[in-house]
Amino acid sequence: MTFAQELARRAMSIRLDSLPEDALHIGRRAFADTVGVALAGSDAPCLDAIEEALAIANAPGQVTLWGRGGRRASILHAAMVNGTAAHALDFDDCSTTMGGHPSAPVVPVVLALAEAHGAPAGKALEAWVTGVEVETRLARGLLPHHYEKGWHPTATLGVFGATAAAARMLDLDEAQTTTALAVAVSMASGLKSNFGTPVKPMHVGQAAHNGLMAALVARRGMSANPEAFEHTYGFFNLFNGPGTFDADAILSDWDGPLEVLSPGIAIKQHPCCGSAHSAIDAALRIVAAEGLLPAEAIARIDIRTHERRLAHTNRPAPRSGLDAKFSVQFLTARALTAGRIRLADFDDARFLTPEIAALLPRVSATGHREADAYRGEVRVTMTDGRIFEASASTNFGRGPLNPMSDAELTEKFTDCAAARLGSGAAGICAAFLALAPETPLAPLLAQLTGQEH
């Protein structure tokens, strides 16, 4: 039996009636969080370029483009646009196993198909769990080499999560799902060289679009090489390389705890690259103890994070608000002087305040190789000689060990969505969190137009 067949069989074994309530609760929260951050990101300029390139105005469809003023598109185009919006602000949920963002490539596919086909919430939640399990379990056997080689796992592995989720929503059988996964092998892409640019969120829209396309063409009889993963010129050998992956680790333990439960899904508290969150949290511990630190009173800031994290967050002179989301120097300085990281901090016109611009040359970041790859350390030397130090180990967000409450998630959703949904934002979040398996999703999704009701 080929790898794609083995993976399809395991994916198809996930069933709504055997999923624990905790997994369904996490899925509801993933729907709410992904939609919320997508609404916040729905005015990203790159979305206009994508809509125009796809000529959506000339080919409208039945699926809501979240926060885009009432426009609708085909399921494929909606997956592309909503998937890009979900990652536009780098505020979407995280998986430490995946080294990336599990819901952003999957939720737009699931909800597009639910809206188009009138599917209930239970079917969508089953599909979400299936997609996340596939992409994170692939990561078990591919990371960290896959990530360190320069691939963006949210896209390169997320495409398979999108494929598996779409297969469940479309009721594909095991053979069709095998084919869909093999098709998706040729549709995986996403390079870390484009981090800090609008191309990074487009990776996610592309993964959602391509995963859905793979499932759709498989349903219509497309064929593909079932050995597309393990072939000499297949996914494993080309994307990782001989000796750098473990297929057995991917296929084993599917009868054990779900990945969505352990190590689980982490919801982002800070709207920026997760690899900088430990440094931010260390800085906030200093603020909690000492109060806000005036920029002019800081002589030097020294930051240490794992070299794997520093590789793409060592940006001492960010050139734009988006670039600043990946600058551990900017983010740490901002946390120390402002006491929090907000969406407004990345506005291109004002992200680099005179105080921060003057402080950044005094910020140094170095890498470590400690066993805890999430540990971040911050040391602040003040002009009067005082020294403040703190450390933190944040696994990309608020996960099972430090969960964000439903009330906190609602606050985040409202902050993200109020500009698009107005006073109805909190009610829509509550509706997602209260979804029953038999609840139809289409009426709720139709409210995400960005036109206040």
Short mmCIF file of C-alpha atoms in Angstrom, two decimals:
data_model
loop_
_atom_site.label_atom_id
_atom_site.label_comp_id
_atom_site.label_asym_id
_atom_site.label_seq_id
_atom_site.Cartn_x
_atom_site.Cartn_y
_atom_site.Cartn_z
CA MET A 1 0.00 0.00 0.00
CA THR A 2 1.40 3.43 -0.93
CA PHE A 3 1.95 6.28 1.52
CA ALA A 4 -0.95 8.28 0.06
CA GLN A 5 -3.25 5.28 0.50
CA GLU A 6 -2.10 4.80 4.08
CA LEU A 7 -2.60 8.48 4.86
CA ALA A 8 -6.03 8.57 3.22
CA ARG A 9 -7.15 5.52 5.21
CA ARG A 10 -6.13 7.14 8.47
CA ALA A 11 -7.71 10.45 7.57
CA MET A 12 -10.99 8.77 6.68
CA SER A 13 -11.04 6.99 10.06
CA ILE A 14 -11.81 10.28 11.83
CA ARG A 15 -15.56 10.43 12.44
CA LEU A 16 -17.75 13.00 14.11
CA ASP A 17 -19.48 10.45 16.33
CA SER A 18 -16.17 9.35 17.85
CA LEU A 19 -14.63 12.80 18.34
CA PRO A 20 -14.40 13.95 21.97
CA GLU A 21 -16.32 17.07 22.92
CA ASP A 22 -13.01 18.82 23.70
CA ALA A 23 -11.98 18.46 20.05
CA LEU A 24 -15.28 19.94 18.86
CA HIS A 25 -14.91 22.83 21.29
CA ILE A 26 -11.43 23.54 19.96
CA GLY A 27 -12.79 23.38 16.42
CA ARG A 28 -15.51 25.93 17.17
CA ARG A 29 -12.86 28.23 18.62
CA ALA A 30 -10.69 27.69 15.53
CA PHE A 31 -13.59 28.71 13.29
CA ALA A 32 -14.19 31.86 15.34
CA ASP A 33 -10.53 32.81 15.60
CA THR A 34 -9.78 32.23 11.92
CA VAL A 35 -12.82 34.20 10.77
CA GLY A 36 -11.99 37.00 13.22
CA VAL A 37 -8.41 37.48 12.08
CA ALA A 38 -9.52 37.17 8.44
CA LEU A 39 -12.01 39.99 8.97
CA ALA A 40 -9.24 42.09 10.49
CA GLY A 41 -7.03 41.31 7.49
CA SER A 42 -9.74 41.71 4.86
CA ASP A 43 -8.59 45.17 3.83
CA ALA A 44 -5.03 44.09 3.07
CA PRO A 45 -4.01 45.61 -0.29
CA CYS A 46 -2.85 42.24 -1.58
CA LEU A 47 -6.47 41.04 -1.53
CA ASP A 48 -7.42 43.72 -4.05
CA ALA A 49 -4.66 42.48 -6.34
CA ILE A 50 -5.82 38.89 -5.96
CA GLU A 51 -9.47 39.74 -6.61
CA GLU A 52 -8.55 41.71 -9.71
CA ALA A 53 -6.24 38.97 -11.00
CA LEU A 54 -9.00 36.40 -10.53
CA ALA A 55 -11.55 38.74 -12.15
CA ILE A 56 -13.99 37.95 -9.38
CA ALA A 57 -16.14 40.95 -10.27
CA ASN A 58 -16.80 39.32 -13.65
CA ALA A 59 -17.41 35.84 -12.22
CA PRO A 60 -19.29 36.13 -8.94
CA GLY A 61 -20.26 33.03 -7.00
CA GLN A 62 -22.21 31.93 -3.96
CA VAL A 63 -19.56 32.02 -1.23
CA THR A 64 -19.07 35.08 0.98
CA LEU A 65 -15.75 36.89 0.82
CA TRP A 66 -15.31 37.72 4.50
CA GLY A 67 -15.25 41.45 5.17
CA ARG A 68 -15.08 42.34 1.48
CA GLY A 69 -18.18 44.49 1.23
CA GLY A 70 -20.75 41.90 0.26
CA ARG A 71 -18.88 40.39 -2.66
CA ARG A 72 -19.19 36.67 -3.31
CA ALA A 73 -17.09 34.26 -5.31
CA SER A 74 -16.79 30.64 -6.38
CA ILE A 75 -15.65 28.15 -3.77
CA LEU A 76 -12.14 28.07 -5.25
CA HIS A 77 -11.79 31.85 -5.42
CA ALA A 78 -13.31 32.27 -1.96
CA ALA A 79 -10.81 29.78 -0.54
CA MET A 80 -7.99 31.79 -2.11
CA VAL A 81 -9.20 35.20 -0.91
CA ASN A 82 -10.39 34.16 2.55
CA GLY A 83 -7.31 32.00 3.09
CA THR A 84 -5.05 34.92 2.27
CA ALA A 85 -7.05 37.22 4.56
CA ALA A 86 -6.80 34.69 7.40
CA HIS A 87 -3.00 34.97 7.36
CA ALA A 88 -2.68 38.60 6.26
CA LEU A 89 -1.95 39.84 9.77
CA ASP A 90 -0.07 36.75 11.01
CA PHE A 91 -2.58 36.61 13.87
CA ASP A 92 -4.02 33.14 13.18
CA ASP A 93 -3.67 30.07 15.40
CA CYS A 94 -0.49 27.99 15.65
CA SER A 95 0.76 24.43 16.05
CA THR A 96 4.16 23.70 17.55
CA THR A 97 4.21 20.33 15.77
CA MET A 98 3.57 21.95 12.41
CA GLY A 99 5.82 24.92 13.01
CA GLY A 100 3.07 27.02 11.50
CA HIS A 101 -0.62 27.84 11.31
CA PRO A 102 -3.00 24.89 11.05
CA SER A 103 -6.42 26.51 10.67
CA ALA A 104 -5.79 29.20 8.07
CA PRO A 105 -5.37 26.78 5.11
CA VAL A 106 -8.25 24.57 6.30
CA VAL A 107 -11.08 26.71 7.71
CA PRO A 108 -11.66 28.77 4.53
CA VAL A 109 -12.03 25.53 2.53
CA VAL A 110 -14.37 23.91 5.05
CA LEU A 111 -16.56 26.98 5.43
CA ALA A 112 -16.68 27.70 1.68
CA LEU A 113 -17.98 24.21 1.02
CA ALA A 114 -20.36 24.40 3.99
CA GLU A 115 -21.85 27.65 2.68
CA ALA A 116 -22.08 26.41 -0.90
CA HIS A 117 -23.58 23.02 -0.05
CA GLY A 118 -25.60 23.88 3.04
CA ALA A 119 -23.57 21.56 5.28
CA PRO A 120 -24.12 21.51 9.06
CA ALA A 121 -21.55 22.46 11.65
CA GLY A 122 -20.87 18.85 12.66
CA LYS A 123 -19.69 17.92 9.18
CA ALA A 124 -17.49 21.03 9.05
CA LEU A 125 -15.95 20.28 12.44
CA GLU A 126 -15.23 16.70 11.38
CA ALA A 127 -13.51 18.02 8.25
CA TRP A 128 -11.50 20.57 10.23
CA VAL A 129 -10.17 17.91 12.61
CA THR A 130 -9.32 15.68 9.64
CA GLY A 131 -7.41 18.43 7.85
CA VAL A 132 -5.47 19.53 10.92
CA GLU A 133 -4.56 15.96 11.85
CA VAL A 134 -3.21 15.30 8.34
CA GLU A 135 -1.02 18.41 8.12
CA THR A 136 0.32 18.20 11.68
CA ARG A 137 1.07 14.49 11.48
CA LEU A 138 2.95 15.08 8.23
CA ALA A 139 4.99 17.58 10.21
CA ARG A 140 5.87 14.89 12.75
CA GLY A 141 7.98 13.14 10.15
CA LEU A 142 9.29 16.15 8.22
CA LEU A 143 10.24 18.84 10.75
CA PRO A 144 12.51 20.42 11.79
CA HIS A 145 14.52 19.76 8.60
CA HIS A 146 11.64 20.81 6.34
CA TYR A 147 11.39 24.16 8.13
CA GLU A 148 15.12 24.76 8.38
CA LYS A 149 15.53 24.04 4.68
CA GLY A 150 13.42 27.12 3.97
CA TRP A 151 9.92 25.76 3.33
CA HIS A 152 6.86 27.44 4.82
CA PRO A 153 5.02 24.50 6.43
CA THR A 154 1.73 26.40 6.73
CA ALA A 155 1.63 26.25 2.94
CA THR A 156 3.64 23.18 1.97
CA LEU A 157 1.87 20.97 4.54
CA GLY A 158 -1.28 23.05 4.81
CA VAL A 159 -2.19 22.14 1.25
CA PHE A 160 -2.60 18.52 2.39
CA GLY A 161 -4.73 19.61 5.33
CA ALA A 162 -6.92 21.56 2.92
CA THR A 163 -7.11 18.55 0.61
CA ALA A 164 -8.12 16.13 3.36
CA ALA A 165 -10.68 18.56 4.77
CA ALA A 166 -12.19 19.12 1.35
CA ALA A 167 -12.31 15.36 0.77
CA ARG A 168 -14.41 14.98 3.92
CA MET A 169 -16.73 17.83 2.98
CA LEU A 170 -17.19 16.36 -0.51
CA ASP A 171 -17.71 12.80 0.79
CA LEU A 172 -14.82 11.37 -1.22
CA ASP A 173 -14.07 7.71 -0.66
CA GLU A 174 -10.66 6.34 0.28
CA ALA A 175 -9.52 5.86 -3.33
CA GLN A 176 -10.56 9.37 -4.32
CA THR A 177 -8.90 10.83 -1.24
CA THR A 178 -5.70 8.96 -2.09
CA THR A 179 -5.76 10.53 -5.53
CA ALA A 180 -6.50 13.98 -4.13
CA LEU A 181 -3.48 13.78 -1.81
CA ALA A 182 -1.29 12.64 -4.71
CA VAL A 183 -2.55 15.53 -6.84
CA ALA A 184 -1.76 17.95 -4.00
CA VAL A 185 1.88 16.80 -3.98
CA SER A 186 2.34 18.72 -7.23
CA MET A 187 0.53 21.76 -5.84
CA ALA A 188 2.56 22.30 -2.65
CA SER A 189 4.68 25.45 -2.40
CA GLY A 190 5.71 28.29 -0.13
CA LEU A 191 9.21 29.65 0.59
CA LYS A 192 10.43 31.48 3.67
CA SER A 193 12.27 33.93 1.44
CA ASN A 194 8.98 35.82 1.09
CA PHE A 195 8.33 36.18 4.82
CA GLY A 196 7.66 39.81 5.66
CA THR A 197 5.97 40.44 2.32
CA PRO A 198 2.35 40.07 1.13
CA VAL A 199 3.36 36.85 -0.60
CA LYS A 200 3.48 35.01 2.76
CA PRO A 201 -0.28 35.28 3.39
CA MET A 202 -0.86 34.48 -0.27
CA HIS A 203 0.94 31.17 0.40
CA VAL A 204 -1.99 30.26 2.65
CA GLY A 205 -4.65 31.31 0.18
CA GLN A 206 -2.84 29.27 -2.44
CA ALA A 207 -2.70 26.22 -0.14
CA ALA A 208 -6.45 26.49 0.52
CA HIS A 209 -7.22 26.94 -3.19
CA ASN A 210 -4.89 24.14 -4.32
CA GLY A 211 -6.03 21.67 -1.69
CA LEU A 212 -9.65 22.27 -2.64
CA MET A 213 -8.78 21.98 -6.34
CA ALA A 214 -7.03 18.65 -5.70
CA ALA A 215 -10.15 17.24 -4.04
CA LEU A 216 -12.47 18.61 -6.71
CA VAL A 217 -10.55 17.13 -9.63
CA ALA A 218 -10.16 13.80 -7.83
CA ARG A 219 -13.93 13.69 -7.40
CA ARG A 220 -14.26 14.20 -11.15
CA GLY A 221 -11.97 11.33 -12.06
CA MET A 222 -8.51 12.91 -12.25
CA SER A 223 -5.72 10.36 -11.79
CA ALA A 224 -2.32 10.80 -10.16
CA ASN A 225 0.65 8.68 -9.14
CA PRO A 226 -0.29 7.04 -5.82
CA GLU A 227 3.45 6.91 -5.02
CA ALA A 228 3.78 10.70 -5.33
CA PHE A 229 5.07 11.02 -1.76
CA GLU A 230 7.70 8.25 -1.67
CA HIS A 231 8.76 8.30 -5.35
CA THR A 232 12.41 9.04 -6.14
CA TYR A 233 11.21 12.42 -7.40
CA GLY A 234 8.37 12.64 -4.91
CA PHE A 235 7.47 14.98 -2.08
CA PHE A 236 9.66 13.44 0.61
CA ASN A 237 12.87 13.28 -1.40
CA LEU A 238 12.50 16.64 -3.11
CA PHE A 239 11.05 18.78 -0.33
CA ASN A 240 13.18 17.25 2.43
CA GLY A 241 15.79 14.91 1.00
CA PRO A 242 16.87 11.31 1.57
CA GLY A 243 17.45 10.52 5.22
CA THR A 244 15.73 13.66 6.52
CA PHE A 245 12.17 12.40 6.94
CA ASP A 246 10.40 9.62 8.81
CA ALA A 247 7.29 8.27 7.07
CA ASP A 248 6.65 5.85 9.93
CA ALA A 249 6.37 8.75 12.38
CA ILE A 250 3.63 10.22 10.19
CA LEU A 251 1.60 7.03 9.95
CA SER A 252 1.98 5.74 13.51
CA ASP A 253 -0.15 6.42 16.58
CA TRP A 254 -3.33 7.53 14.82
CA ASP A 255 -5.25 5.70 17.52
CA GLY A 256 -3.54 7.86 20.16
CA PRO A 257 -4.41 11.39 21.28
CA LEU A 258 -5.51 13.79 18.57
CA GLU A 259 -2.97 16.45 17.63
CA VAL A 260 -5.69 19.09 18.15
CA LEU A 261 -5.76 18.04 21.81
CA SER A 262 -2.09 17.32 22.49
CA PRO A 263 0.08 19.26 22.01
CA GLY A 264 -2.94 21.16 20.76
CA ILE A 265 -3.74 24.40 18.99
CA ALA A 266 -2.43 27.71 20.32
CA ILE A 267 -4.36 30.93 19.79
CA LYS A 268 -2.17 33.95 19.18
CA GLN A 269 -2.26 36.74 21.72
CA HIS A 270 0.14 39.00 19.81
CA PRO A 271 -0.56 39.92 16.14
CA CYS A 272 2.90 39.10 14.80
CA CYS A 273 5.26 36.25 14.02
CA GLY A 274 5.00 33.51 16.66
CA SER A 275 8.77 33.05 16.71
CA ALA A 276 9.04 36.42 18.49
CA HIS A 277 6.39 35.76 21.14
CA SER A 278 8.81 34.46 23.77
CA ALA A 279 10.88 37.64 23.57
CA ILE A 280 7.72 39.75 23.70
CA ASP A 281 6.44 37.88 26.75
CA ALA A 282 9.82 38.22 28.47
CA ALA A 283 9.69 41.97 27.79
CA LEU A 284 6.15 42.15 29.18
CA ARG A 285 7.33 40.44 32.37
CA ILE A 286 9.85 43.25 32.78
CA VAL A 287 7.08 45.81 32.22
CA ALA A 288 4.86 44.04 34.77
CA ALA A 289 7.64 44.34 37.35
CA GLU A 290 9.09 47.75 36.48
CA GLY A 291 6.44 49.61 34.52
CA LEU A 292 6.79 50.97 31.01
CA LEU A 293 10.37 51.82 30.06
CA PRO A 294 10.89 55.16 28.30
CA ALA A 295 12.81 54.63 25.08
CA GLU A 296 15.24 57.45 25.82
CA ALA A 297 16.12 55.88 29.19
CA ILE A 298 17.17 52.57 27.61
CA ALA A 299 20.88 52.24 26.88
CA ARG A 300 20.73 48.75 25.39
CA ILE A 301 18.41 45.78 24.81
CA ASP A 302 19.88 42.30 24.39
CA ILE A 303 17.64 39.50 23.13
CA ARG A 304 18.37 35.76 22.91
CA THR A 305 16.05 33.38 21.06
CA HIS A 306 16.64 29.98 19.50
CA GLU A 307 18.63 30.27 16.29
CA ARG A 308 15.80 28.49 14.44
CA ARG A 309 13.46 31.35 15.42
CA LEU A 310 16.03 34.07 14.93
CA ALA A 311 16.73 33.00 11.35
CA HIS A 312 13.64 34.82 10.10
CA THR A 313 13.05 37.36 12.90
CA ASN A 314 16.49 38.98 12.91
CA ARG A 315 15.38 42.20 11.25
CA PRO A 316 17.09 45.12 13.00
CA ALA A 317 15.72 47.75 10.58
CA PRO A 318 12.19 46.78 9.44
CA ARG A 319 11.13 48.52 6.26
CA SER A 320 7.35 48.34 6.64
CA GLY A 321 4.62 47.49 9.10
CA LEU A 322 4.45 43.99 7.69
CA ASP A 323 8.22 43.59 7.91
CA ALA A 324 8.02 44.76 11.54
CA LYS A 325 5.81 41.77 12.37
CA PHE A 326 8.91 39.63 11.81
CA SER A 327 11.41 41.88 13.60
CA VAL A 328 12.19 40.58 17.09
CA GLN A 329 14.09 43.82 17.68
CA PHE A 330 11.10 46.04 16.87
CA LEU A 331 8.61 43.82 18.71
CA THR A 332 10.66 43.62 21.90
CA ALA A 333 11.32 47.35 21.91
CA ARG A 334 7.64 48.04 21.34
CA ALA A 335 6.59 45.70 24.15
CA LEU A 336 8.99 47.33 26.60
CA THR A 337 7.91 50.88 25.79
CA ALA A 338 4.17 50.39 25.11
CA GLY A 339 3.29 47.39 27.27
CA ARG A 340 1.48 45.47 24.54
CA ILE A 341 1.53 44.66 20.84
CA ARG A 342 -1.52 45.85 18.92
CA LEU A 343 -2.74 45.62 15.35
CA ALA A 344 -2.33 49.38 15.03
CA ASP A 345 1.40 49.06 15.71
CA PHE A 346 1.92 47.80 12.15
CA ASP A 347 0.30 50.63 10.24
CA ASP A 348 2.81 51.50 7.52
CA ALA A 349 2.39 55.23 8.08
CA ARG A 350 3.17 55.19 11.79
CA PHE A 351 4.79 51.90 12.83
CA LEU A 352 8.25 53.43 13.13
CA THR A 353 7.79 56.20 15.69
CA PRO A 354 10.72 58.54 16.32
CA GLU A 355 11.29 56.93 19.73
CA ILE A 356 11.43 53.39 18.35
CA ALA A 357 13.54 54.47 15.37
CA ALA A 358 16.09 55.96 17.76
CA LEU A 359 16.01 52.88 20.01
CA LEU A 360 16.42 50.15 17.37
CA PRO A 361 20.18 50.70 16.80
CA ARG A 362 20.61 49.88 20.51
CA VAL A 363 18.83 46.52 20.23
CA SER A 364 20.86 43.35 19.68
CA ALA A 365 19.52 39.86 18.95
CA THR A 366 21.54 36.63 19.11
CA GLY A 367 20.67 32.96 18.80
CA HIS A 368 21.01 30.03 21.18
CA ARG A 369 20.87 26.26 20.73
CA GLU A 370 19.26 25.25 24.02
CA ALA A 371 16.93 22.26 24.19
CA ASP A 372 13.95 24.57 24.71
CA ALA A 373 13.55 25.94 21.21
CA TYR A 374 10.91 28.41 22.41
CA ARG A 375 12.90 30.05 25.20
CA GLY A 376 13.45 33.78 24.82
CA GLU A 377 15.53 36.03 27.06
CA VAL A 378 15.55 39.82 27.30
CA ARG A 379 18.11 41.92 29.15
CA VAL A 380 17.59 45.69 29.34
CA THR A 381 20.38 48.02 30.43
CA MET A 382 19.14 51.46 31.43
CA THR A 383 21.13 54.67 31.03
CA ASP A 384 21.34 54.95 34.84
CA GLY A 385 23.01 51.53 35.04
CA ARG A 386 20.04 49.49 36.21
CA ILE A 387 19.60 46.09 34.52
CA PHE A 388 16.30 44.26 34.07
CA GLU A 389 16.15 40.65 32.89
CA ALA A 390 13.38 38.15 32.16
CA SER A 391 12.76 35.03 30.12
CA ALA A 392 9.72 33.23 28.72
CA SER A 393 8.95 30.11 26.73
CA THR A 394 5.90 30.67 24.60
CA ASN A 395 4.87 27.96 22.16
CA PHE A 396 3.61 30.38 19.50
CA GLY A 397 0.51 31.36 21.49
CA ARG A 398 -1.99 30.44 24.20
CA GLY A 399 -2.18 26.65 24.06
CA PRO A 400 -3.48 23.90 26.35
CA LEU A 401 -1.02 24.78 29.15
CA ASN A 402 -2.13 28.42 29.16
CA PRO A 403 -5.45 28.48 27.32
CA MET A 404 -7.23 31.60 26.22
CA SER A 405 -10.70 31.64 27.75
CA ASP A 406 -13.79 31.96 25.59
CA ALA A 407 -14.23 35.45 27.00
CA GLU A 408 -10.69 36.40 25.95
CA LEU A 409 -11.25 34.87 22.52
CA THR A 410 -14.46 36.88 22.16
CA GLU A 411 -12.53 40.02 23.07
CA LYS A 412 -9.94 39.22 20.41
CA PHE A 413 -12.64 38.47 17.83
CA THR A 414 -14.46 41.72 18.60
CA ASP A 415 -11.25 43.72 18.36
CA CYS A 416 -10.51 42.11 15.00
CA ALA A 417 -14.03 42.17 13.53
CA ALA A 418 -15.76 45.27 14.90
CA ALA A 419 -14.61 47.43 11.99
CA ARG A 420 -16.38 45.06 9.59
CA LEU A 421 -19.30 43.70 11.64
CA GLY A 422 -20.01 46.64 13.93
CA SER A 423 -22.03 45.96 17.05
CA GLY A 424 -22.87 42.46 15.84
CA ALA A 425 -19.30 41.16 16.18
CA ALA A 426 -19.65 39.69 19.67
CA GLY A 427 -22.91 37.96 18.74
CA ILE A 428 -21.36 36.32 15.70
CA CYS A 429 -18.44 35.07 17.78
CA ALA A 430 -20.91 33.66 20.32
CA ALA A 431 -22.75 31.90 17.49
CA PHE A 432 -19.54 30.17 16.37
CA LEU A 433 -18.71 29.11 19.93
CA ALA A 434 -22.21 27.68 20.42
CA LEU A 435 -22.43 25.69 17.18
CA ALA A 436 -24.33 22.42 17.54
CA PRO A 437 -23.54 19.57 15.12
CA GLU A 438 -26.87 19.97 13.32
CA THR A 439 -26.65 23.78 12.98
CA PRO A 440 -26.55 24.93 9.34
CA LEU A 441 -23.58 27.22 8.74
CA ALA A 442 -24.74 29.12 5.65
CA PRO A 443 -26.91 31.71 7.51
CA LEU A 444 -24.07 32.54 9.88
CA LEU A 445 -21.46 32.76 7.13
CA ALA A 446 -23.69 35.06 5.09
CA GLN A 447 -23.31 37.63 7.87
CA LEU A 448 -19.57 37.96 7.29
CA THR A 449 -19.88 40.30 4.33
CA GLY A 450 -18.41 43.33 6.07
CA GLN A 451 -21.64 45.24 5.70
CA GLU A 452 -23.01 45.97 9.16
CA HIS A 453 -26.48 44.52 9.69
#
